[in-house]
JSON list of C-alpha atoms in Angstrom, two decimals:
[
{"chain": "A", "resi": 1, "resn": "UNK", "atom": "CA", "xyz": [85.63, 112.28, 92.30]},
{"chain": "A", "resi": 2, "resn": "UNK", "atom": "CA", "xyz": [85.63, 115.89, 93.44]},
{"chain": "A", "resi": 3, "resn": "UNK", "atom": "CA", "xyz": [88.91, 117.77, 93.64]},
{"chain": "A", "resi": 4, "resn": "UNK", "atom": "CA", "xyz": [90.38, 120.61, 95.66]},
{"chain": "A", "resi": 5, "resn": "UNK", "atom": "CA", "xyz": [91.85, 123.43, 93.57]},
{"chain": "A", "resi": 6, "resn": "UNK", "atom": "CA", "xyz": [94.38, 125.69, 95.28]},
{"chain": "A", "resi": 7, "resn": "UNK", "atom": "CA", "xyz": [95.75, 128.94, 93.86]},
{"chain": "A", "resi": 8, "resn": "UNK", "atom": "CA", "xyz": [99.10, 130.37, 94.92]},
{"chain": "A", "resi": 9, "resn": "UNK", "atom": "CA", "xyz": [100.55, 133.82, 94.26]},
{"chain": "A", "resi": 10, "resn": "UNK", "atom": "CA", "xyz": [102.23, 133.25, 90.89]},
{"chain": "A", "resi": 11, "resn": "UNK", "atom": "CA", "xyz": [100.63, 134.36, 87.64]},
{"chain": "A", "resi": 12, "resn": "UNK", "atom": "CA", "xyz": [98.35, 131.88, 85.86]},
{"chain": "A", "resi": 13, "resn": "UNK", "atom": "CA", "xyz": [97.50, 132.78, 82.27]},
{"chain": "A", "resi": 14, "resn": "UNK", "atom": "CA", "xyz": [95.14, 129.88, 81.56]},
{"chain": "A", "resi": 15, "resn": "UNK", "atom": "CA", "xyz": [93.68, 126.76, 83.12]},
{"chain": "A", "resi": 16, "resn": "UNK", "atom": "CA", "xyz": [94.31, 123.36, 81.60]},
{"chain": "A", "resi": 17, "resn": "UNK", "atom": "CA", "xyz": [92.27, 121.89, 84.47]},
{"chain": "A", "resi": 18, "resn": "UNK", "atom": "CA", "xyz": [89.19, 123.91, 85.47]},
{"chain": "A", "resi": 19, "resn": "UNK", "atom": "CA", "xyz": [87.15, 123.46, 88.68]},
{"chain": "A", "resi": 20, "resn": "UNK", "atom": "CA", "xyz": [83.72, 121.90, 88.31]},
{"chain": "A", "resi": 21, "resn": "UNK", "atom": "CA", "xyz": [80.64, 122.57, 90.42]},
{"chain": "A", "resi": 22, "resn": "UNK", "atom": "CA", "xyz": [81.46, 119.76, 92.88]},
{"chain": "A", "resi": 23, "resn": "UNK", "atom": "CA", "xyz": [85.07, 120.91, 93.38]},
{"chain": "A", "resi": 24, "resn": "UNK", "atom": "CA", "xyz": [86.41, 123.21, 96.09]},
{"chain": "A", "resi": 25, "resn": "UNK", "atom": "CA", "xyz": [88.52, 126.30, 95.34]},
{"chain": "A", "resi": 26, "resn": "UNK", "atom": "CA", "xyz": [90.94, 127.62, 97.97]},
{"chain": "A", "resi": 27, "resn": "UNK", "atom": "CA", "xyz": [92.99, 130.78, 97.44]},
{"chain": "A", "resi": 28, "resn": "UNK", "atom": "CA", "xyz": [96.29, 131.06, 99.31]},
{"chain": "A", "resi": 29, "resn": "UNK", "atom": "CA", "xyz": [97.22, 134.69, 100.05]},
{"chain": "A", "resi": 30, "resn": "UNK", "atom": "CA", "xyz": [97.70, 136.55, 96.72]},
{"chain": "A", "resi": 31, "resn": "UNK", "atom": "CA", "xyz": [96.21, 133.52, 95.02]},
{"chain": "A", "resi": 32, "resn": "UNK", "atom": "CA", "xyz": [92.90, 135.25, 95.78]},
{"chain": "A", "resi": 33, "resn": "UNK", "atom": "CA", "xyz": [93.67, 137.83, 93.07]},
{"chain": "A", "resi": 34, "resn": "UNK", "atom": "CA", "xyz": [94.89, 135.08, 90.74]},
{"chain": "A", "resi": 35, "resn": "UNK", "atom": "CA", "xyz": [91.64, 133.16, 91.13]},
{"chain": "A", "resi": 36, "resn": "UNK", "atom": "CA", "xyz": [89.54, 136.29, 90.52]},
{"chain": "A", "resi": 37, "resn": "UNK", "atom": "CA", "xyz": [91.54, 137.08, 87.37]},
{"chain": "A", "resi": 38, "resn": "UNK", "atom": "CA", "xyz": [90.53, 133.66, 86.03]},
{"chain": "A", "resi": 39, "resn": "UNK", "atom": "CA", "xyz": [86.85, 134.25, 86.75]},
{"chain": "A", "resi": 40, "resn": "UNK", "atom": "CA", "xyz": [86.77, 132.05, 89.86]},
{"chain": "A", "resi": 41, "resn": "UNK", "atom": "CA", "xyz": [85.31, 132.90, 93.25]},
{"chain": "A", "resi": 42, "resn": "UNK", "atom": "CA", "xyz": [87.18, 131.00, 95.99]},
{"chain": "A", "resi": 43, "resn": "UNK", "atom": "CA", "xyz": [85.19, 128.96, 98.48]},
{"chain": "A", "resi": 44, "resn": "UNK", "atom": "CA", "xyz": [87.88, 129.70, 101.06]},
{"chain": "A", "resi": 45, "resn": "UNK", "atom": "CA", "xyz": [90.70, 132.25, 101.35]},
{"chain": "A", "resi": 46, "resn": "UNK", "atom": "CA", "xyz": [93.69, 131.49, 103.58]},
{"chain": "A", "resi": 47, "resn": "UNK", "atom": "CA", "xyz": [97.00, 133.19, 104.32]},
{"chain": "A", "resi": 48, "resn": "UNK", "atom": "CA", "xyz": [99.09, 135.63, 106.30]},
{"chain": "A", "resi": 49, "resn": "UNK", "atom": "CA", "xyz": [98.73, 138.04, 103.35]},
{"chain": "A", "resi": 50, "resn": "UNK", "atom": "CA", "xyz": [102.35, 139.15, 103.37]},
{"chain": "A", "resi": 51, "resn": "UNK", "atom": "CA", "xyz": [102.53, 138.85, 99.57]},
{"chain": "A", "resi": 52, "resn": "UNK", "atom": "CA", "xyz": [99.13, 140.47, 98.97]},
{"chain": "A", "resi": 53, "resn": "UNK", "atom": "CA", "xyz": [99.64, 143.29, 101.45]},
{"chain": "A", "resi": 54, "resn": "UNK", "atom": "CA", "xyz": [96.23, 143.01, 103.10]},
{"chain": "A", "resi": 55, "resn": "UNK", "atom": "CA", "xyz": [93.50, 140.45, 103.58]},
{"chain": "A", "resi": 56, "resn": "UNK", "atom": "CA", "xyz": [90.52, 140.65, 101.22]},
{"chain": "A", "resi": 57, "resn": "UNK", "atom": "CA", "xyz": [87.15, 141.58, 102.68]},
{"chain": "A", "resi": 58, "resn": "UNK", "atom": "CA", "xyz": [85.46, 138.20, 102.43]},
{"chain": "A", "resi": 59, "resn": "UNK", "atom": "CA", "xyz": [83.55, 136.09, 104.95]},
{"chain": "A", "resi": 60, "resn": "UNK", "atom": "CA", "xyz": [85.27, 132.81, 104.13]},
{"chain": "A", "resi": 61, "resn": "UNK", "atom": "CA", "xyz": [88.66, 133.93, 105.45]},
{"chain": "A", "resi": 62, "resn": "UNK", "atom": "CA", "xyz": [91.27, 131.98, 107.45]},
{"chain": "A", "resi": 63, "resn": "UNK", "atom": "CA", "xyz": [93.94, 134.41, 108.64]},
{"chain": "A", "resi": 64, "resn": "UNK", "atom": "CA", "xyz": [97.35, 132.97, 109.53]},
{"chain": "A", "resi": 65, "resn": "UNK", "atom": "CA", "xyz": [100.25, 134.38, 111.48]},
{"chain": "A", "resi": 66, "resn": "UNK", "atom": "CA", "xyz": [103.36, 135.40, 109.50]},
{"chain": "A", "resi": 67, "resn": "UNK", "atom": "CA", "xyz": [105.50, 133.34, 111.89]},
{"chain": "A", "resi": 68, "resn": "UNK", "atom": "CA", "xyz": [104.18, 129.79, 111.44]},
{"chain": "A", "resi": 69, "resn": "UNK", "atom": "CA", "xyz": [105.29, 126.24, 110.74]},
{"chain": "A", "resi": 70, "resn": "UNK", "atom": "CA", "xyz": [103.88, 125.83, 107.23]},
{"chain": "A", "resi": 71, "resn": "UNK", "atom": "CA", "xyz": [103.40, 127.82, 104.04]},
{"chain": "A", "resi": 72, "resn": "UNK", "atom": "CA", "xyz": [100.09, 129.32, 102.96]},
{"chain": "A", "resi": 73, "resn": "UNK", "atom": "CA", "xyz": [99.79, 126.64, 100.25]},
{"chain": "A", "resi": 74, "resn": "UNK", "atom": "CA", "xyz": [100.64, 123.94, 102.78]},
{"chain": "A", "resi": 75, "resn": "UNK", "atom": "CA", "xyz": [97.95, 125.20, 105.14]},
{"chain": "A", "resi": 76, "resn": "UNK", "atom": "CA", "xyz": [95.46, 125.29, 102.26]},
{"chain": "A", "resi": 77, "resn": "UNK", "atom": "CA", "xyz": [96.23, 121.62, 101.57]},
{"chain": "A", "resi": 78, "resn": "UNK", "atom": "CA", "xyz": [95.55, 120.76, 105.21]},
{"chain": "A", "resi": 79, "resn": "UNK", "atom": "CA", "xyz": [92.21, 122.57, 105.03]},
{"chain": "A", "resi": 80, "resn": "UNK", "atom": "CA", "xyz": [91.39, 120.53, 101.94]},
{"chain": "A", "resi": 81, "resn": "UNK", "atom": "CA", "xyz": [92.22, 117.28, 103.74]},
{"chain": "A", "resi": 82, "resn": "UNK", "atom": "CA", "xyz": [90.07, 118.35, 106.70]},
{"chain": "A", "resi": 83, "resn": "UNK", "atom": "CA", "xyz": [87.14, 118.73, 104.32]},
{"chain": "A", "resi": 84, "resn": "UNK", "atom": "CA", "xyz": [87.60, 115.25, 102.91]},
{"chain": "A", "resi": 85, "resn": "UNK", "atom": "CA", "xyz": [89.53, 116.01, 99.71]},
{"chain": "A", "resi": 86, "resn": "UNK", "atom": "CA", "xyz": [92.47, 113.85, 98.63]},
{"chain": "A", "resi": 87, "resn": "UNK", "atom": "CA", "xyz": [92.85, 114.95, 95.00]},
{"chain": "A", "resi": 88, "resn": "UNK", "atom": "CA", "xyz": [94.55, 118.35, 94.69]},
{"chain": "A", "resi": 89, "resn": "UNK", "atom": "CA", "xyz": [95.21, 120.57, 91.67]},
{"chain": "A", "resi": 90, "resn": "UNK", "atom": "CA", "xyz": [97.49, 123.46, 92.57]},
{"chain": "A", "resi": 91, "resn": "UNK", "atom": "CA", "xyz": [98.21, 126.51, 90.40]},
{"chain": "A", "resi": 92, "resn": "UNK", "atom": "CA", "xyz": [100.52, 129.46, 90.96]},
{"chain": "A", "resi": 93, "resn": "UNK", "atom": "CA", "xyz": [103.04, 127.49, 93.03]},
{"chain": "A", "resi": 94, "resn": "UNK", "atom": "CA", "xyz": [105.71, 126.32, 90.54]},
{"chain": "A", "resi": 95, "resn": "UNK", "atom": "CA", "xyz": [108.59, 128.66, 89.77]},
{"chain": "A", "resi": 96, "resn": "UNK", "atom": "CA", "xyz": [109.19, 131.94, 91.55]},
{"chain": "A", "resi": 97, "resn": "UNK", "atom": "CA", "xyz": [111.05, 131.51, 94.83]},
{"chain": "A", "resi": 98, "resn": "UNK", "atom": "CA", "xyz": [113.22, 128.39, 94.67]},
{"chain": "A", "resi": 99, "resn": "UNK", "atom": "CA", "xyz": [112.79, 127.54, 98.36]},
{"chain": "A", "resi": 100, "resn": "UNK", "atom": "CA", "xyz": [109.00, 127.66, 98.02]},
{"chain": "A", "resi": 101, "resn": "UNK", "atom": "CA", "xyz": [109.17, 125.40, 94.97]},
{"chain": "A", "resi": 102, "resn": "UNK", "atom": "CA", "xyz": [111.16, 122.89, 97.05]},
{"chain": "A", "resi": 103, "resn": "UNK", "atom": "CA", "xyz": [108.56, 123.25, 99.81]},
{"chain": "A", "resi": 104, "resn": "UNK", "atom": "CA", "xyz": [105.85, 122.45, 97.27]},
{"chain": "A", "resi": 105, "resn": "UNK", "atom": "CA", "xyz": [107.72, 119.33, 96.16]},
{"chain": "A", "resi": 106, "resn": "UNK", "atom": "CA", "xyz": [107.69, 118.29, 99.83]},
{"chain": "A", "resi": 107, "resn": "UNK", "atom": "CA", "xyz": [103.95, 119.01, 99.98]},
{"chain": "A", "resi": 108, "resn": "UNK", "atom": "CA", "xyz": [103.33, 116.88, 96.88]},
{"chain": "A", "resi": 109, "resn": "UNK", "atom": "CA", "xyz": [105.40, 114.08, 98.45]},
{"chain": "A", "resi": 110, "resn": "UNK", "atom": "CA", "xyz": [103.41, 114.31, 101.69]},
{"chain": "A", "resi": 111, "resn": "UNK", "atom": "CA", "xyz": [100.08, 114.21, 99.85]},
{"chain": "A", "resi": 112, "resn": "UNK", "atom": "CA", "xyz": [101.18, 111.08, 97.96]},
{"chain": "A", "resi": 113, "resn": "UNK", "atom": "CA", "xyz": [102.34, 109.39, 101.17]},
{"chain": "A", "resi": 114, "resn": "UNK", "atom": "CA", "xyz": [98.91, 110.08, 102.67]},
{"chain": "A", "resi": 115, "resn": "UNK", "atom": "CA", "xyz": [97.19, 108.31, 99.78]},
{"chain": "A", "resi": 116, "resn": "UNK", "atom": "CA", "xyz": [96.26, 111.43, 97.86]},
{"chain": "A", "resi": 117, "resn": "UNK", "atom": "CA", "xyz": [97.14, 112.99, 94.52]},
{"chain": "A", "resi": 118, "resn": "UNK", "atom": "CA", "xyz": [98.76, 116.34, 93.90]},
{"chain": "A", "resi": 119, "resn": "UNK", "atom": "CA", "xyz": [99.13, 117.99, 90.52]},
{"chain": "A", "resi": 120, "resn": "UNK", "atom": "CA", "xyz": [101.20, 121.19, 90.63]},
{"chain": "A", "resi": 121, "resn": "UNK", "atom": "CA", "xyz": [100.70, 123.07, 87.36]},
{"chain": "A", "resi": 122, "resn": "UNK", "atom": "CA", "xyz": [103.10, 125.88, 86.40]},
{"chain": "A", "resi": 123, "resn": "UNK", "atom": "CA", "xyz": [103.40, 128.10, 83.36]},
{"chain": "A", "resi": 124, "resn": "UNK", "atom": "CA", "xyz": [106.47, 126.23, 82.11]},
{"chain": "A", "resi": 125, "resn": "UNK", "atom": "CA", "xyz": [106.73, 123.06, 84.19]},
{"chain": "A", "resi": 126, "resn": "UNK", "atom": "CA", "xyz": [104.38, 120.88, 86.20]},
{"chain": "A", "resi": 127, "resn": "UNK", "atom": "CA", "xyz": [105.05, 118.08, 88.68]},
{"chain": "A", "resi": 128, "resn": "UNK", "atom": "CA", "xyz": [103.50, 115.38, 90.79]},
{"chain": "A", "resi": 129, "resn": "UNK", "atom": "CA", "xyz": [104.69, 112.79, 93.32]},
{"chain": "A", "resi": 130, "resn": "UNK", "atom": "CA", "xyz": [103.91, 109.06, 93.33]},
{"chain": "A", "resi": 131, "resn": "UNK", "atom": "CA", "xyz": [103.91, 106.63, 96.24]},
{"chain": "A", "resi": 132, "resn": "UNK", "atom": "CA", "xyz": [103.54, 102.97, 95.23]},
{"chain": "A", "resi": 133, "resn": "UNK", "atom": "CA", "xyz": [101.39, 104.09, 92.31]},
{"chain": "A", "resi": 134, "resn": "UNK", "atom": "CA", "xyz": [101.39, 105.21, 88.68]},
{"chain": "A", "resi": 135, "resn": "UNK", "atom": "CA", "xyz": [100.81, 108.21, 86.43]},
{"chain": "A", "resi": 136, "resn": "UNK", "atom": "CA", "xyz": [99.49, 108.04, 82.87]},
{"chain": "A", "resi": 137, "resn": "UNK", "atom": "CA", "xyz": [99.76, 110.63, 80.12]},
{"chain": "A", "resi": 138, "resn": "UNK", "atom": "CA", "xyz": [97.65, 110.72, 77.00]},
{"chain": "A", "resi": 139, "resn": "UNK", "atom": "CA", "xyz": [99.09, 111.39, 73.55]},
{"chain": "A", "resi": 140, "resn": "UNK", "atom": "CA", "xyz": [101.75, 114.14, 73.61]},
{"chain": "A", "resi": 141, "resn": "UNK", "atom": "CA", "xyz": [103.86, 115.09, 70.63]},
{"chain": "A", "resi": 142, "resn": "UNK", "atom": "CA", "xyz": [107.15, 116.07, 72.22]},
{"chain": "A", "resi": 143, "resn": "UNK", "atom": "CA", "xyz": [108.15, 117.78, 75.44]},
{"chain": "A", "resi": 144, "resn": "UNK", "atom": "CA", "xyz": [110.59, 117.07, 78.25]},
{"chain": "A", "resi": 145, "resn": "UNK", "atom": "CA", "xyz": [109.80, 114.84, 81.23]},
{"chain": "A", "resi": 146, "resn": "UNK", "atom": "CA", "xyz": [112.09, 113.78, 84.10]},
{"chain": "A", "resi": 147, "resn": "UNK", "atom": "CA", "xyz": [111.82, 111.27, 86.95]},
{"chain": "A", "resi": 148, "resn": "UNK", "atom": "CA", "xyz": [113.60, 111.30, 90.31]},
{"chain": "A", "resi": 149, "resn": "UNK", "atom": "CA", "xyz": [113.43, 109.15, 93.43]},
{"chain": "A", "resi": 150, "resn": "UNK", "atom": "CA", "xyz": [112.15, 110.92, 96.53]},
{"chain": "A", "resi": 151, "resn": "UNK", "atom": "CA", "xyz": [113.22, 110.19, 100.08]},
{"chain": "A", "resi": 152, "resn": "UNK", "atom": "CA", "xyz": [115.36, 107.12, 99.47]},
{"chain": "A", "resi": 153, "resn": "UNK", "atom": "CA", "xyz": [115.22, 104.29, 96.95]},
{"chain": "A", "resi": 154, "resn": "UNK", "atom": "CA", "xyz": [112.36, 103.67, 94.53]},
{"chain": "A", "resi": 155, "resn": "UNK", "atom": "CA", "xyz": [111.94, 99.99, 93.60]},
{"chain": "A", "resi": 156, "resn": "UNK", "atom": "CA", "xyz": [110.22, 98.55, 90.57]},
{"chain": "A", "resi": 157, "resn": "UNK", "atom": "CA", "xyz": [110.24, 101.73, 88.50]},
{"chain": "A", "resi": 158, "resn": "UNK", "atom": "CA", "xyz": [108.76, 101.24, 85.04]},
{"chain": "A", "resi": 159, "resn": "UNK", "atom": "CA", "xyz": [108.50, 103.77, 82.21]},
{"chain": "A", "resi": 160, "resn": "UNK", "atom": "CA", "xyz": [106.51, 102.96, 79.08]},
{"chain": "A", "resi": 161, "resn": "UNK", "atom": "CA", "xyz": [105.75, 105.06, 76.02]},
{"chain": "A", "resi": 162, "resn": "UNK", "atom": "CA", "xyz": [108.55, 107.62, 76.41]},
{"chain": "A", "resi": 163, "resn": "UNK", "atom": "CA", "xyz": [111.78, 107.97, 74.47]},
{"chain": "A", "resi": 164, "resn": "UNK", "atom": "CA", "xyz": [113.67, 106.00, 77.14]},
{"chain": "A", "resi": 165, "resn": "UNK", "atom": "CA", "xyz": [111.86, 103.04, 78.65]},
{"chain": "A", "resi": 166, "resn": "UNK", "atom": "CA", "xyz": [112.73, 100.86, 81.66]},
{"chain": "A", "resi": 167, "resn": "UNK", "atom": "CA", "xyz": [111.11, 97.92, 83.41]},
{"chain": "A", "resi": 168, "resn": "UNK", "atom": "CA", "xyz": [111.45, 97.07, 87.12]},
{"chain": "A", "resi": 169, "resn": "UNK", "atom": "CA", "xyz": [114.31, 99.56, 87.58]},
{"chain": "A", "resi": 170, "resn": "UNK", "atom": "CA", "xyz": [115.78, 100.59, 90.95]},
{"chain": "A", "resi": 171, "resn": "UNK", "atom": "CA", "xyz": [116.21, 104.35, 91.26]},
{"chain": "A", "resi": 172, "resn": "UNK", "atom": "CA", "xyz": [118.10, 105.97, 94.15]},
{"chain": "A", "resi": 173, "resn": "UNK", "atom": "CA", "xyz": [117.53, 109.51, 95.41]},
{"chain": "A", "resi": 174, "resn": "UNK", "atom": "CA", "xyz": [121.13, 110.34, 94.43]},
{"chain": "A", "resi": 175, "resn": "UNK", "atom": "CA", "xyz": [120.59, 109.23, 90.81]},
{"chain": "A", "resi": 176, "resn": "UNK", "atom": "CA", "xyz": [120.04, 111.70, 88.02]},
{"chain": "A", "resi": 177, "resn": "UNK", "atom": "CA", "xyz": [119.65, 109.15, 85.23]},
{"chain": "A", "resi": 178, "resn": "UNK", "atom": "CA", "xyz": [115.94, 109.99, 84.95]},
{"chain": "A", "resi": 179, "resn": "UNK", "atom": "CA", "xyz": [116.46, 113.56, 83.73]},
{"chain": "A", "resi": 180, "resn": "UNK", "atom": "CA", "xyz": [115.48, 114.72, 80.23]},
{"chain": "A", "resi": 181, "resn": "UNK", "atom": "CA", "xyz": [113.33, 111.91, 78.94]},
{"chain": "A", "resi": 182, "resn": "UNK", "atom": "CA", "xyz": [110.78, 112.90, 76.29]},
{"chain": "A", "resi": 183, "resn": "UNK", "atom": "CA", "xyz": [107.25, 112.32, 75.06]},
{"chain": "A", "resi": 184, "resn": "UNK", "atom": "CA", "xyz": [107.22, 110.70, 71.60]},
{"chain": "A", "resi": 185, "resn": "UNK", "atom": "CA", "xyz": [103.66, 111.08, 70.41]},
{"chain": "A", "resi": 186, "resn": "UNK", "atom": "CA", "xyz": [101.91, 108.20, 72.14]},
{"chain": "A", "resi": 187, "resn": "UNK", "atom": "CA", "xyz": [100.33, 107.45, 75.53]},
{"chain": "A", "resi": 188, "resn": "UNK", "atom": "CA", "xyz": [102.81, 106.83, 78.33]},
{"chain": "A", "resi": 189, "resn": "UNK", "atom": "CA", "xyz": [102.80, 105.38, 81.83]},
{"chain": "A", "resi": 190, "resn": "UNK", "atom": "CA", "xyz": [105.21, 105.75, 84.75]},
{"chain": "A", "resi": 191, "resn": "UNK", "atom": "CA", "xyz": [104.93, 103.60, 87.87]},
{"chain": "A", "resi": 192, "resn": "UNK", "atom": "CA", "xyz": [106.76, 102.66, 91.05]},
{"chain": "A", "resi": 193, "resn": "UNK", "atom": "CA", "xyz": [106.06, 99.40, 92.88]},
{"chain": "A", "resi": 194, "resn": "UNK", "atom": "CA", "xyz": [107.63, 100.43, 96.19]},
{"chain": "A", "resi": 195, "resn": "UNK", "atom": "CA", "xyz": [108.84, 103.89, 97.03]},
{"chain": "A", "resi": 196, "resn": "UNK", "atom": "CA", "xyz": [108.36, 107.45, 95.89]},
{"chain": "A", "resi": 197, "resn": "UNK", "atom": "CA", "xyz": [108.90, 109.30, 92.62]},
{"chain": "A", "resi": 198, "resn": "UNK", "atom": "CA", "xyz": [108.91, 112.95, 91.58]},
{"chain": "A", "resi": 199, "resn": "UNK", "atom": "CA", "xyz": [107.77, 113.44, 87.98]},
{"chain": "A", "resi": 200, "resn": "UNK", "atom": "CA", "xyz": [108.47, 116.81, 86.34]},
{"chain": "A", "resi": 201, "resn": "UNK", "atom": "CA", "xyz": [107.32, 117.67, 82.82]},
{"chain": "A", "resi": 202, "resn": "UNK", "atom": "CA", "xyz": [106.95, 120.62, 80.51]},
{"chain": "A", "resi": 203, "resn": "UNK", "atom": "CA", "xyz": [103.49, 122.09, 80.80]},
{"chain": "A", "resi": 204, "resn": "UNK", "atom": "CA", "xyz": [101.57, 121.57, 77.60]},
{"chain": "A", "resi": 205, "resn": "UNK", "atom": "CA", "xyz": [101.11, 124.77, 75.62]}
]
């Protein structure tokens, strides 16, 4: 299945997931420079260009107003949905401004609620959101991973293959019991039967 790659303004030193020929690449504002630094030519460039200073001279440009109801990354996601994509990989949007990171958690939650997938990959941490679904990890020898309920109560939470395991657990959005779990050198799976989860893990070096 083809994916939509979105690049935000934060530095990206390397790509653990690289776009293929069938994928779409969208640059959000200064993410245009980030994409170019990685040898990628965006299919679409979108933003108000407050962080970049000026819009690049490209034909595939969507210029936004500074005063608007969504972020540049959020608008890029909507453009991806409009073009039929539901699987998003987003770089350059984890860390930096705390309020924008919270906004990106909300975007990941919204994508999951709409039946899509969102993988936000940062230099130190990455995250995704689940809605009545699951996430699998291949073999990883160590590293922190945490799980939180989003938007209420998550029912039927199961965690297999990590240091702490649970089966059919009920996790509330006010709980912090899911923090600081760990990979232990074998495949793992996290799932929620009914509800929403935020999964945050250390980006693999």
